[in-house]
Amino acid sequence: MALAYINLSAKQYFNFMCRTEYERRVFHDTYKEFQKKSKPYSLNQTFHTFGQMCEANGKANTLHQKLHYAVMNTIVSLENKIPVLSDVDGNCILFDLANLRICSSDLLNKAAHVVSITYTSPKLVLHEIVGDLLILSYDEKGKFNKTFMVKMTDDIVINYEKNQELVYS
């Protein structure tokens, strides 16, 4: 029996200190796209930071989505495996959603470019909590699912899904 149905979310930041090929691709591709797509919001090069563009024109927030589109194929290359979250055996946790956000960027300084991707798992069954370990399985209808354990850390966000229950009065 399940204690609850949850999703796990983990955030990965990308800046000029990239270590892997995946991180480099996300960093460079999003910066290149920021340079192209931010022109309408820079007001003839008066504004050069993402923050300034958003303050002057709220529509600059659409840059989050535009930069996300630029790296969709790179994210697909992960094959739905969260690169920054694994179980205690070292197996990557799967994700259903990946959401890119611009933390900061500057047209004049590539080193100031920082984006994040929040990966969210599919629905998981929480079977038990033992100390700081979550015992989970994927919620796939009609299939027996192998359980796995994830260590709770400050980097993981647990989204609780409340079940609708019929209440008798």
PDB file of C-alpha atoms in Angstrom:
ATOM      1  CA  MET A   1       0.000   0.000   0.000  1.00  0.00           C
ATOM      2  CA  ALA A   2       1.221   3.474  -0.862  1.00  0.00           C
ATOM      3  CA  LEU A   3       1.812   6.151   1.731  1.00  0.00           C
ATOM      4  CA  ALA A   4       1.421   8.777  -0.975  1.00  0.00           C
ATOM      5  CA  TYR A   5       1.913   9.609  -4.620  1.00  0.00           C
ATOM      6  CA  ILE A   6       4.683  12.108  -5.188  1.00  0.00           C
ATOM      7  CA  ASN A   7       6.940  13.674  -7.799  1.00  0.00           C
ATOM      8  CA  LEU A   8      10.565  14.515  -7.202  1.00  0.00           C
ATOM      9  CA  SER A   9      12.138  17.642  -8.657  1.00  0.00           C
ATOM     10  CA  ALA A  10      15.812  18.508  -8.914  1.00  0.00           C
ATOM     11  CA  LYS A  11      17.387  21.668 -10.297  1.00  0.00           C
ATOM     12  CA  GLN A  12      20.616  21.873 -12.277  1.00  0.00           C
ATOM     13  CA  TYR A  13      22.440  25.173 -12.834  1.00  0.00           C
ATOM     14  CA  PHE A  14      24.513  25.945 -15.924  1.00  0.00           C
ATOM     15  CA  ASN A  15      27.184  28.636 -15.921  1.00  0.00           C
ATOM     16  CA  PHE A  16      30.638  29.227 -17.380  1.00  0.00           C
ATOM     17  CA  MET A  17      32.086  26.523 -15.066  1.00  0.00           C
ATOM     18  CA  CYS A  18      30.658  23.684 -17.212  1.00  0.00           C
ATOM     19  CA  ARG A  19      32.153  20.246 -16.591  1.00  0.00           C
ATOM     20  CA  THR A  20      30.359  17.916 -19.007  1.00  0.00           C
ATOM     21  CA  GLU A  21      29.585  18.106 -22.714  1.00  0.00           C
ATOM     22  CA  TYR A  22      25.868  18.306 -21.880  1.00  0.00           C
ATOM     23  CA  GLU A  23      26.420  21.284 -19.556  1.00  0.00           C
ATOM     24  CA  ARG A  24      28.594  23.054 -22.155  1.00  0.00           C
ATOM     25  CA  ARG A  25      25.953  22.587 -24.855  1.00  0.00           C
ATOM     26  CA  VAL A  26      23.174  23.971 -22.667  1.00  0.00           C
ATOM     27  CA  PHE A  27      25.306  26.919 -21.539  1.00  0.00           C
ATOM     28  CA  HIS A  28      26.612  27.910 -24.985  1.00  0.00           C
ATOM     29  CA  ASP A  29      23.378  27.249 -26.894  1.00  0.00           C
ATOM     30  CA  THR A  30      21.235  29.230 -24.443  1.00  0.00           C
ATOM     31  CA  TYR A  31      23.675  32.154 -24.437  1.00  0.00           C
ATOM     32  CA  LYS A  32      23.751  32.223 -28.237  1.00  0.00           C
ATOM     33  CA  GLU A  33      19.951  32.166 -28.290  1.00  0.00           C
ATOM     34  CA  PHE A  34      19.801  34.899 -25.629  1.00  0.00           C
ATOM     35  CA  GLN A  35      21.982  37.094 -27.825  1.00  0.00           C
ATOM     36  CA  LYS A  36      19.632  36.604 -30.793  1.00  0.00           C
ATOM     37  CA  LYS A  37      16.229  36.669 -29.110  1.00  0.00           C
ATOM     38  CA  SER A  38      16.839  39.487 -26.635  1.00  0.00           C
ATOM     39  CA  LYS A  39      17.387  42.183 -29.289  1.00  0.00           C
ATOM     40  CA  PRO A  40      13.741  43.391 -29.250  1.00  0.00           C
ATOM     41  CA  TYR A  41      13.975  43.889 -25.468  1.00  0.00           C
ATOM     42  CA  SER A  42      17.371  45.608 -25.308  1.00  0.00           C
ATOM     43  CA  LEU A  43      15.942  48.892 -26.652  1.00  0.00           C
ATOM     44  CA  ASN A  44      18.716  49.721 -29.106  1.00  0.00           C
ATOM     45  CA  GLN A  45      21.347  48.232 -26.784  1.00  0.00           C
ATOM     46  CA  THR A  46      20.296  50.427 -23.845  1.00  0.00           C
ATOM     47  CA  PHE A  47      19.639  47.349 -21.705  1.00  0.00           C
ATOM     48  CA  HIS A  48      22.128  44.519 -21.684  1.00  0.00           C
ATOM     49  CA  THR A  49      21.087  42.351 -18.712  1.00  0.00           C
ATOM     50  CA  PHE A  50      18.103  40.042 -18.553  1.00  0.00           C
ATOM     51  CA  GLY A  51      16.950  41.763 -15.349  1.00  0.00           C
ATOM     52  CA  GLN A  52      16.950  45.193 -17.009  1.00  0.00           C
ATOM     53  CA  MET A  53      15.010  43.845 -19.976  1.00  0.00           C
ATOM     54  CA  CYS A  54      12.335  42.323 -17.720  1.00  0.00           C
ATOM     55  CA  GLU A  55      11.982  45.504 -15.666  1.00  0.00           C
ATOM     56  CA  ALA A  56      11.523  47.598 -18.798  1.00  0.00           C
ATOM     57  CA  ASN A  57       9.247  45.139 -20.593  1.00  0.00           C
ATOM     58  CA  GLY A  58       7.469  42.219 -18.925  1.00  0.00           C
ATOM     59  CA  LYS A  59       7.297  40.443 -22.278  1.00  0.00           C
ATOM     60  CA  ALA A  60      11.023  39.757 -21.935  1.00  0.00           C
ATOM     61  CA  ASN A  61      10.006  36.883 -19.668  1.00  0.00           C
ATOM     62  CA  THR A  62       9.134  34.963 -22.844  1.00  0.00           C
ATOM     63  CA  LEU A  63      12.904  34.517 -23.240  1.00  0.00           C
ATOM     64  CA  HIS A  64      12.715  31.633 -20.742  1.00  0.00           C
ATOM     65  CA  GLN A  65      10.630  29.657 -23.218  1.00  0.00           C
ATOM     66  CA  LYS A  66      12.612  30.778 -26.264  1.00  0.00           C
ATOM     67  CA  LEU A  67      15.868  29.584 -24.701  1.00  0.00           C
ATOM     68  CA  HIS A  68      14.181  26.322 -23.691  1.00  0.00           C
ATOM     69  CA  TYR A  69      13.302  25.656 -27.328  1.00  0.00           C
ATOM     70  CA  ALA A  70      16.969  26.157 -28.271  1.00  0.00           C
ATOM     71  CA  VAL A  71      18.069  23.223 -26.091  1.00  0.00           C
ATOM     72  CA  MET A  72      15.122  20.843 -26.442  1.00  0.00           C
ATOM     73  CA  ASN A  73      17.137  18.370 -28.531  1.00  0.00           C
ATOM     74  CA  THR A  74      19.975  18.482 -26.024  1.00  0.00           C
ATOM     75  CA  ILE A  75      17.539  17.722 -23.192  1.00  0.00           C
ATOM     76  CA  VAL A  76      16.033  14.881 -25.247  1.00  0.00           C
ATOM     77  CA  SER A  77      19.526  13.375 -25.489  1.00  0.00           C
ATOM     78  CA  LEU A  78      19.306  12.652 -21.737  1.00  0.00           C
ATOM     79  CA  GLU A  79      16.711   9.975 -22.533  1.00  0.00           C
ATOM     80  CA  ASN A  80      14.548  11.204 -19.639  1.00  0.00           C
ATOM     81  CA  LYS A  81      17.279  10.567 -17.035  1.00  0.00           C
ATOM     82  CA  ILE A  82      17.830  13.322 -14.466  1.00  0.00           C
ATOM     83  CA  PRO A  83      21.596  13.981 -14.538  1.00  0.00           C
ATOM     84  CA  VAL A  84      21.693  15.352 -10.980  1.00  0.00           C
ATOM     85  CA  LEU A  85      19.468  12.827  -9.173  1.00  0.00           C
ATOM     86  CA  SER A  86      20.019   9.123  -8.717  1.00  0.00           C
ATOM     87  CA  ASP A  87      18.955   6.361  -6.381  1.00  0.00           C
ATOM     88  CA  VAL A  88      21.294   4.846  -3.784  1.00  0.00           C
ATOM     89  CA  ASP A  89      22.507   2.312  -6.381  1.00  0.00           C
ATOM     90  CA  GLY A  90      23.569   5.100  -8.761  1.00  0.00           C
ATOM     91  CA  ASN A  91      20.718   4.687 -11.269  1.00  0.00           C
ATOM     92  CA  CYS A  92      19.386   7.978 -12.613  1.00  0.00           C
ATOM     93  CA  ILE A  93      15.805   8.884 -11.714  1.00  0.00           C
ATOM     94  CA  LEU A  94      13.588   9.457 -14.746  1.00  0.00           C
ATOM     95  CA  PHE A  95      11.927  12.775 -15.577  1.00  0.00           C
ATOM     96  CA  ASP A  96       8.758  13.688 -17.438  1.00  0.00           C
ATOM     97  CA  LEU A  97       9.200  17.459 -17.432  1.00  0.00           C
ATOM     98  CA  ALA A  98      12.195  19.751 -17.834  1.00  0.00           C
ATOM     99  CA  ASN A  99      11.730  23.489 -17.351  1.00  0.00           C
ATOM    100  CA  LEU A 100      14.478  25.968 -18.250  1.00  0.00           C
ATOM    101  CA  ARG A 101      14.698  29.346 -16.514  1.00  0.00           C
ATOM    102  CA  ILE A 102      17.134  32.206 -17.011  1.00  0.00           C
ATOM    103  CA  CYS A 103      18.701  33.128 -13.672  1.00  0.00           C
ATOM    104  CA  SER A 104      20.803  35.959 -15.095  1.00  0.00           C
ATOM    105  CA  SER A 105      22.385  36.947 -18.366  1.00  0.00           C
ATOM    106  CA  ASP A 106      24.289  39.827 -19.857  1.00  0.00           C
ATOM    107  CA  LEU A 107      24.823  40.638 -23.521  1.00  0.00           C
ATOM    108  CA  LEU A 108      28.203  42.167 -22.659  1.00  0.00           C
ATOM    109  CA  ASN A 109      29.489  39.411 -20.363  1.00  0.00           C
ATOM    110  CA  LYS A 110      29.049  35.731 -21.209  1.00  0.00           C
ATOM    111  CA  ALA A 111      30.399  34.757 -17.765  1.00  0.00           C
ATOM    112  CA  ALA A 112      27.291  36.346 -16.203  1.00  0.00           C
ATOM    113  CA  HIS A 113      25.002  33.929 -18.073  1.00  0.00           C
ATOM    114  CA  VAL A 114      23.333  31.432 -15.731  1.00  0.00           C
ATOM    115  CA  VAL A 115      20.350  29.225 -16.535  1.00  0.00           C
ATOM    116  CA  SER A 116      18.728  26.398 -14.616  1.00  0.00           C
ATOM    117  CA  ILE A 117      16.723  23.361 -15.610  1.00  0.00           C
ATOM    118  CA  THR A 118      14.267  21.841 -13.152  1.00  0.00           C
ATOM    119  CA  TYR A 119      13.606  18.185 -13.880  1.00  0.00           C
ATOM    120  CA  THR A 120      10.383  16.665 -12.501  1.00  0.00           C
ATOM    121  CA  SER A 121       9.876  12.920 -12.216  1.00  0.00           C
ATOM    122  CA  PRO A 122       6.743  11.102 -13.298  1.00  0.00           C
ATOM    123  CA  LYS A 123       4.284  10.078 -10.596  1.00  0.00           C
ATOM    124  CA  LEU A 124       6.036   7.920  -8.003  1.00  0.00           C
ATOM    125  CA  VAL A 125       4.605   5.664  -5.321  1.00  0.00           C
ATOM    126  CA  LEU A 126       6.023   6.434  -1.882  1.00  0.00           C
ATOM    127  CA  HIS A 127       6.030   3.097  -0.075  1.00  0.00           C
ATOM    128  CA  GLU A 128       7.956   3.981   3.053  1.00  0.00           C
ATOM    129  CA  ILE A 129      10.312   6.477   4.665  1.00  0.00           C
ATOM    130  CA  VAL A 130      13.250   4.991   6.556  1.00  0.00           C
ATOM    131  CA  GLY A 131      15.413   7.646   8.159  1.00  0.00           C
ATOM    132  CA  ASP A 132      16.464   9.907   5.295  1.00  0.00           C
ATOM    133  CA  LEU A 133      15.633   7.347   2.596  1.00  0.00           C
ATOM    134  CA  LEU A 134      12.502   7.325   0.471  1.00  0.00           C
ATOM    135  CA  ILE A 135      11.428   3.886  -0.748  1.00  0.00           C
ATOM    136  CA  LEU A 136       9.737   4.487  -4.084  1.00  0.00           C
ATOM    137  CA  SER A 137       8.538   2.853  -7.278  1.00  0.00           C
ATOM    138  CA  TYR A 138       7.269   4.247 -10.556  1.00  0.00           C
ATOM    139  CA  ASP A 139       3.473   4.373 -10.841  1.00  0.00           C
ATOM    140  CA  GLU A 140       2.784   2.293 -13.926  1.00  0.00           C
ATOM    141  CA  LYS A 141      -0.673   0.796 -14.057  1.00  0.00           C
ATOM    142  CA  GLY A 142      -0.895  -2.951 -14.390  1.00  0.00           C
ATOM    143  CA  LYS A 143       2.807  -3.545 -13.806  1.00  0.00           C
ATOM    144  CA  PHE A 144       4.678  -4.746 -10.762  1.00  0.00           C
ATOM    145  CA  ASN A 145       7.333  -2.144 -10.178  1.00  0.00           C
ATOM    146  CA  LYS A 146      10.682  -2.677  -8.562  1.00  0.00           C
ATOM    147  CA  THR A 147      11.277  -0.414  -5.596  1.00  0.00           C
ATOM    148  CA  PHE A 148      14.302   1.826  -5.292  1.00  0.00           C
ATOM    149  CA  MET A 149      15.640   4.158  -2.617  1.00  0.00           C
ATOM    150  CA  VAL A 150      16.457   7.843  -2.875  1.00  0.00           C
ATOM    151  CA  LYS A 151      18.317   9.708  -0.171  1.00  0.00           C
ATOM    152  CA  MET A 152      16.563  12.940   0.828  1.00  0.00           C
ATOM    153  CA  THR A 153      18.768  15.997   0.441  1.00  0.00           C
ATOM    154  CA  ASP A 154      18.228  19.744   0.394  1.00  0.00           C
ATOM    155  CA  ASP A 155      18.513  19.616  -3.419  1.00  0.00           C
ATOM    156  CA  ILE A 156      15.358  17.525  -3.866  1.00  0.00           C
ATOM    157  CA  VAL A 157      11.855  18.971  -3.849  1.00  0.00           C
ATOM    158  CA  ILE A 158       9.046  16.553  -3.042  1.00  0.00           C
ATOM    159  CA  ASN A 159       5.696  17.400  -4.582  1.00  0.00           C
ATOM    160  CA  TYR A 160       2.871  15.655  -2.736  1.00  0.00           C
ATOM    161  CA  GLU A 161      -0.157  14.630  -4.742  1.00  0.00           C
ATOM    162  CA  LYS A 162      -3.236  14.521  -2.564  1.00  0.00           C
ATOM    163  CA  ASN A 163      -5.738  11.843  -3.479  1.00  0.00           C
ATOM    164  CA  GLN A 164      -9.404  12.686  -3.707  1.00  0.00           C
ATOM    165  CA  GLU A 165     -11.334  10.610  -1.192  1.00  0.00           C
ATOM    166  CA  LEU A 166     -15.066  10.151  -0.764  1.00  0.00           C
ATOM    167  CA  VAL A 167     -16.162  11.392   2.622  1.00  0.00           C
ATOM    168  CA  TYR A 168     -19.304  10.020   4.270  1.00  0.00           C
ATOM    169  CA  SER A 169     -21.300  12.158   6.643  1.00  0.00           C
TER     170      SER A 169
END
